[in-house]
Coordinates of C-alpha atoms in Angstrom, one line a residue:
A9 CA -33.1 13.7 -107.6
L10 CA -35.2 15.8 -109.9
T11 CA -38.5 14.0 -110.1
F12 CA -40.6 12.3 -107.7
P13 CA -40.3 8.9 -109.3
E14 CA -36.5 9.5 -109.1
L15 CA -36.3 9.9 -105.6
Y16 CA -38.7 6.5 -104.8
N17 CA -36.6 4.4 -106.4
K18 CA -33.6 5.5 -105.0
V19 CA -34.7 5.3 -101.8
R20 CA -36.7 1.6 -103.0
K21 CA -32.5 0.8 -103.3
I22 CA -31.6 1.2 -100.4
S23 CA -30.9 -1.6 -97.7
W24 CA -33.8 -0.9 -95.6
Q25 CA -33.9 -4.1 -93.7
Q26 CA -30.8 -3.4 -92.2
Y27 CA -32.5 -0.7 -90.1
V28 CA -36.5 -1.2 -89.9
A29 CA -37.1 -4.7 -88.2
D30 CA -40.8 -5.9 -88.5
G31 CA -43.5 -4.3 -86.2
V32 CA -41.5 -0.6 -86.7
R33 CA -43.7 1.9 -88.1
V34 CA -41.5 4.5 -90.4
E35 CA -42.3 8.1 -90.1
V36 CA -40.4 10.1 -92.3
K37 CA -39.9 14.5 -92.1
A38 CA -38.8 16.6 -95.1
S39 CA -37.8 19.5 -95.8
C40 CA -36.5 21.2 -99.3
H41 CA -34.6 24.2 -100.0
H42 CA -33.6 25.3 -104.0
S43 CA -34.4 22.2 -105.4
K44 CA -37.4 21.3 -108.1
L45 CA -38.6 18.9 -105.5
L46 CA -40.3 21.6 -103.8
H47 CA -43.4 20.1 -101.9
S48 CA -42.0 18.3 -98.5
G49 CA -45.6 16.1 -98.1
R50 CA -45.0 14.9 -101.5
A51 CA -41.3 14.3 -100.9
E52 CA -42.1 12.2 -97.6
Q53 CA -45.1 10.3 -99.4
A54 CA -42.3 9.3 -102.2
V55 CA -40.2 8.5 -99.5
I56 CA -42.5 6.0 -97.5
D57 CA -43.6 4.7 -100.3
G58 CA -40.1 3.9 -101.5
I59 CA -39.3 2.3 -98.2
A60 CA -42.5 0.0 -98.4
A61 CA -41.9 -1.1 -102.1
S62 CA -38.5 -1.9 -101.4
E63 CA -37.9 -5.6 -101.7
A64 CA -36.7 -6.9 -98.3
M65 CA -39.8 -4.7 -96.4
Q66 CA -42.4 -6.6 -98.9
D67 CA -43.5 -8.7 -96.2
H68 CA -43.2 -6.0 -93.4
K69 CA -46.0 -5.6 -91.2
A70 CA -45.5 -2.0 -88.9
G71 CA -46.4 -1.7 -85.2
K72 CA -45.7 0.3 -82.4
L73 CA -42.5 0.9 -82.4
V74 CA -41.7 4.2 -84.2
Q75 CA -38.6 5.1 -86.4
Q76 CA -38.1 8.5 -87.9
V77 CA -36.2 8.8 -91.3
M78 CA -35.4 12.4 -92.3
L79 CA -35.2 13.6 -95.9
R80 CA -33.1 17.1 -96.6
I81 CA -33.2 18.6 -99.7
D82 CA -30.7 20.9 -100.8
D83 CA -29.7 22.1 -104.4
N84 CA -31.6 19.0 -105.8
I85 CA -29.4 16.7 -103.3
C86 CA -31.2 14.4 -101.2
T87 CA -29.6 13.5 -97.7
I88 CA -31.3 10.6 -95.8
S89 CA -30.7 10.5 -92.4
L90 CA -31.8 8.0 -89.7
D91 CA -32.6 8.9 -86.3
T92 CA -31.2 7.3 -84.0
S93 CA -32.2 8.4 -80.4
G94 CA -35.9 9.2 -80.2
E95 CA -36.4 11.8 -77.5
R96 CA -34.1 15.1 -77.3
L97 CA -30.9 13.9 -75.9
D98 CA -31.4 16.7 -73.0
R99 CA -34.3 15.1 -71.3
R100 CA -33.1 12.7 -69.7
G101 CA -36.5 11.1 -68.6
Y102 CA -36.7 12.0 -64.5
R103 CA -37.8 15.6 -64.8
Q104 CA -41.6 14.9 -64.9
Y105 CA -42.3 18.3 -63.4
S106 CA -40.9 21.7 -63.8
G107 CA -41.0 25.5 -62.8
L108 CA -41.2 28.4 -65.9
A109 CA -37.7 27.9 -67.6
P110 CA -36.0 24.8 -66.0
L111 CA -32.5 24.3 -66.6
R112 CA -31.6 21.7 -69.7
E113 CA -29.9 18.8 -68.0
T114 CA -27.2 18.3 -70.0
I115 CA -26.3 22.2 -69.3
A116 CA -26.3 21.4 -65.8
A117 CA -24.5 18.8 -65.9
S118 CA -21.5 20.7 -68.4
I119 CA -21.6 23.5 -65.3
L120 CA -21.1 21.2 -63.1
R121 CA -18.5 19.9 -65.2
W122 CA -17.3 22.9 -65.8
M123 CA -16.8 23.8 -62.3
D124 CA -14.9 20.3 -61.7
W125 CA -17.2 19.3 -59.1
K126 CA -16.2 16.3 -57.2
A127 CA -19.0 13.9 -55.2
D128 CA -16.5 14.1 -52.0
E129 CA -17.6 18.1 -52.1
P130 CA -20.0 19.8 -50.5
L131 CA -22.5 21.6 -52.6
L132 CA -25.2 23.4 -51.9
T133 CA -28.2 24.4 -55.0
P134 CA -30.3 26.9 -53.0
M135 CA -33.2 28.3 -55.6
C136 CA -33.2 24.4 -56.7
G137 CA -36.6 25.0 -58.6
S138 CA -37.3 21.4 -60.5
G139 CA -33.5 20.6 -58.8
T140 CA -32.0 19.7 -61.5
F141 CA -28.6 20.6 -60.9
A142 CA -29.3 18.3 -57.5
I143 CA -30.2 15.9 -59.8
E144 CA -27.4 15.6 -61.7
A145 CA -24.8 16.2 -59.4
A146 CA -26.5 12.8 -57.6
L147 CA -26.1 11.5 -60.7
V148 CA -22.9 11.7 -61.1
A149 CA -21.6 10.7 -57.6
D150 CA -23.2 7.6 -58.5
K151 CA -21.8 7.0 -61.7
R152 CA -24.8 6.8 -63.8
A153 CA -25.1 6.7 -67.2
A154 CA -27.6 9.0 -68.6
N155 CA -30.3 7.9 -70.7
L156 CA -29.3 4.2 -69.1
K157 CA -33.1 2.8 -69.3
R158 CA -33.8 4.7 -72.5
D159 CA -35.1 3.0 -75.0
F160 CA -33.2 4.4 -78.5
P161 CA -34.4 3.6 -82.0
F162 CA -30.8 2.0 -83.0
I163 CA -31.7 -0.8 -80.5
H164 CA -33.9 -2.6 -82.8
W165 CA -32.4 -2.2 -85.6
P166 CA -31.4 -5.2 -87.8
A167 CA -27.5 -4.3 -88.6
L168 CA -26.6 -3.4 -84.8
K169 CA -24.4 -5.7 -83.0
Q170 CA -26.5 -6.7 -80.5
K171 CA -23.6 -8.5 -78.6
R172 CA -21.4 -5.9 -78.5
W173 CA -24.3 -3.5 -77.3
Q174 CA -25.2 -5.9 -74.3
R175 CA -21.4 -5.7 -73.3
A176 CA -21.3 -1.8 -73.6
L177 CA -24.6 -1.2 -71.7
E178 CA -23.5 -3.8 -68.7
K179 CA -20.4 -2.3 -68.3
A180 CA -22.0 0.9 -67.7
E181 CA -24.7 -0.7 -65.6
S182 CA -21.9 -2.1 -63.6
M183 CA -20.6 1.5 -62.7
S184 CA -21.4 2.5 -59.3
S185 CA -19.6 4.4 -56.3
D186 CA -19.5 4.7 -52.8
V187 CA -19.5 7.7 -51.9
K188 CA -21.7 9.4 -50.3
P189 CA -22.1 13.0 -51.9
Q190 CA -23.6 15.7 -49.2
I191 CA -25.7 17.6 -51.6
F192 CA -28.2 20.2 -50.3
A193 CA -31.1 21.4 -52.3
T194 CA -33.3 24.8 -51.0
D195 CA -36.0 26.0 -52.2
L196 CA -39.1 29.1 -51.0
A197 CA -41.6 27.7 -52.9
A198 CA -43.1 24.2 -51.3
G199 CA -44.3 23.4 -54.3
L200 CA -41.5 23.4 -56.5
L201 CA -39.5 21.9 -53.2
D202 CA -42.2 18.8 -53.7
Q203 CA -42.0 18.6 -57.1
A204 CA -38.0 18.6 -57.3
K205 CA -38.2 16.3 -54.8
Q206 CA -40.6 13.7 -56.7
N207 CA -38.0 14.0 -59.8
A208 CA -35.0 13.0 -57.7
Q209 CA -37.8 9.5 -56.8
H210 CA -38.1 9.4 -60.5
A211 CA -34.2 9.5 -61.0
G212 CA -33.6 7.3 -58.3
V213 CA -31.5 9.7 -56.6
S214 CA -33.4 10.9 -53.7
E215 CA -31.6 9.6 -50.3
S216 CA -28.8 11.4 -52.1
I217 CA -30.1 15.2 -51.8
V218 CA -31.1 16.7 -48.2
F219 CA -33.8 19.0 -49.7
A220 CA -35.5 22.0 -47.0
Q221 CA -37.7 24.6 -47.6
L222 CA -35.5 27.7 -47.2
D223 CA -35.4 31.7 -48.5
V224 CA -31.5 31.8 -50.3
R225 CA -31.0 34.9 -47.6
Q226 CA -31.4 32.7 -44.9
L227 CA -28.3 30.1 -46.1
V228 CA -26.2 28.8 -44.0
V229 CA -23.6 26.2 -43.6
P230 CA -25.9 22.9 -43.4
D231 CA -24.8 21.1 -40.3
G232 CA -22.5 18.3 -40.4
V233 CA -20.7 20.3 -43.5
T234 CA -16.7 20.5 -42.3
R235 CA -15.2 21.9 -45.5
A236 CA -16.3 24.5 -47.6
G237 CA -17.4 23.4 -50.7
L238 CA -19.7 24.6 -54.4
I239 CA -22.3 26.5 -54.1
I240 CA -24.5 26.6 -58.0
C241 CA -28.4 28.9 -58.2
N242 CA -29.9 29.5 -60.6
P243 CA -31.4 33.1 -59.6
P244 CA -35.4 33.5 -61.1
Y245 CA -35.0 35.8 -63.7
G246 CA -36.8 37.0 -67.0
D247 CA -40.9 35.5 -66.6
R248 CA -40.3 34.3 -63.4
V249 CA -39.5 37.5 -61.3
K250 CA -41.0 40.7 -61.3
G251 CA -39.2 44.3 -60.6
D252 CA -35.9 45.0 -60.5
V253 CA -33.9 41.3 -60.4
R254 CA -30.6 43.0 -59.5
T255 CA -31.9 43.5 -56.0
L256 CA -32.3 39.9 -55.5
Y257 CA -28.3 39.3 -57.2
K258 CA -27.3 42.2 -54.6
A259 CA -28.7 40.3 -51.4
I260 CA -27.3 37.2 -53.0
G261 CA -23.3 38.6 -53.1
Q262 CA -23.6 40.0 -50.0
L263 CA -25.2 36.4 -48.7
F264 CA -22.2 35.0 -49.7
A265 CA -19.6 37.3 -49.6
E266 CA -20.3 37.2 -45.5
K267 CA -21.0 33.6 -44.8
F268 CA -19.4 31.9 -47.5
G269 CA -15.3 32.5 -47.9
G270 CA -13.6 29.8 -48.8
W271 CA -16.4 28.0 -51.0
R272 CA -17.0 28.3 -55.0
M273 CA -19.6 29.5 -56.6
A274 CA -21.3 29.4 -60.0
V275 CA -24.4 31.8 -60.6
I276 CA -25.9 32.0 -64.1
V277 CA -27.1 36.0 -64.8
P278 CA -29.1 36.9 -67.2
D279 CA -26.9 40.1 -68.5
Q280 CA -23.9 41.9 -66.9
G281 CA -26.3 44.4 -65.1
C282 CA -26.9 41.2 -62.5
E283 CA -23.4 40.4 -62.5
H284 CA -22.3 43.7 -60.9
A285 CA -25.0 43.5 -58.7
L286 CA -23.9 40.2 -57.1
G287 CA -20.4 42.3 -56.1
L288 CA -18.5 39.5 -56.2
P289 CA -15.0 39.4 -58.6
A290 CA -15.4 36.3 -61.5
K291 CA -12.4 34.6 -62.2
R292 CA -14.1 33.4 -65.3
R293 CA -17.3 33.0 -67.2
L294 CA -19.1 30.6 -69.6
K295 CA -21.6 31.6 -71.9
I296 CA -24.6 29.4 -72.4
K297 CA -27.8 29.4 -74.5
H298 CA -30.6 28.5 -72.3
G299 CA -34.5 29.4 -73.0
G300 CA -34.3 30.7 -76.1
K301 CA -31.6 33.5 -75.0

């Protein structure tokens, strides 16, 4: 598209009735690069007007539901995309409370998978913060599909085969497990621990997690745990702690070496200095991007 009228006319010819049901309001976001159409605001308006003028949308009435439409113009080529998911998928919806720099839910779930954690293996999550590791583990143990209750925008598309969607949804909802996991979440800060408990309650897994206020340096194998398991922790660093954080990592490494022989461990470290301070041999490493780093 080289002119705004051309963009308007081409948008108007799209079969919008397949994707925008009556009662759904359309919002458009545009980005323009290296093109004759460089005014994103005018481009957005051309798309909005084109959708409204399309034949099938003449009697459309907008409501509270929103369908995001993205327009990207690069080298005069216009690409129109529809948002299928709404809120970012890494936000599961249960974490109502969090401290500084909380770990993304998807990263926590991925680390559990990377460590090949199974529901019958004891799991300790010291310095649990908002409880993300423990909650994600409990969801895995329960075979709970992520975002099961999310109101995805695509659910409201007229073009969606509703019977197929319902079959997929029912299959996901029918998954369950009889395994009672041994998941323990501890933190020294009472306020953070209360937040973790509330997040677990929002996720519907509070009965699967044992919470306790505890300094990590006093961590021991919990009562009732008869086999070695997995320890996953995300010690504070950056804005979450003052002073030389390597002292904390050194204490954690000594604790694990002295009291948790045979246990598997995964520790998030911000740099090689903290890894060396742990004093533990690393069998493998996983690089992740978290907190803008």
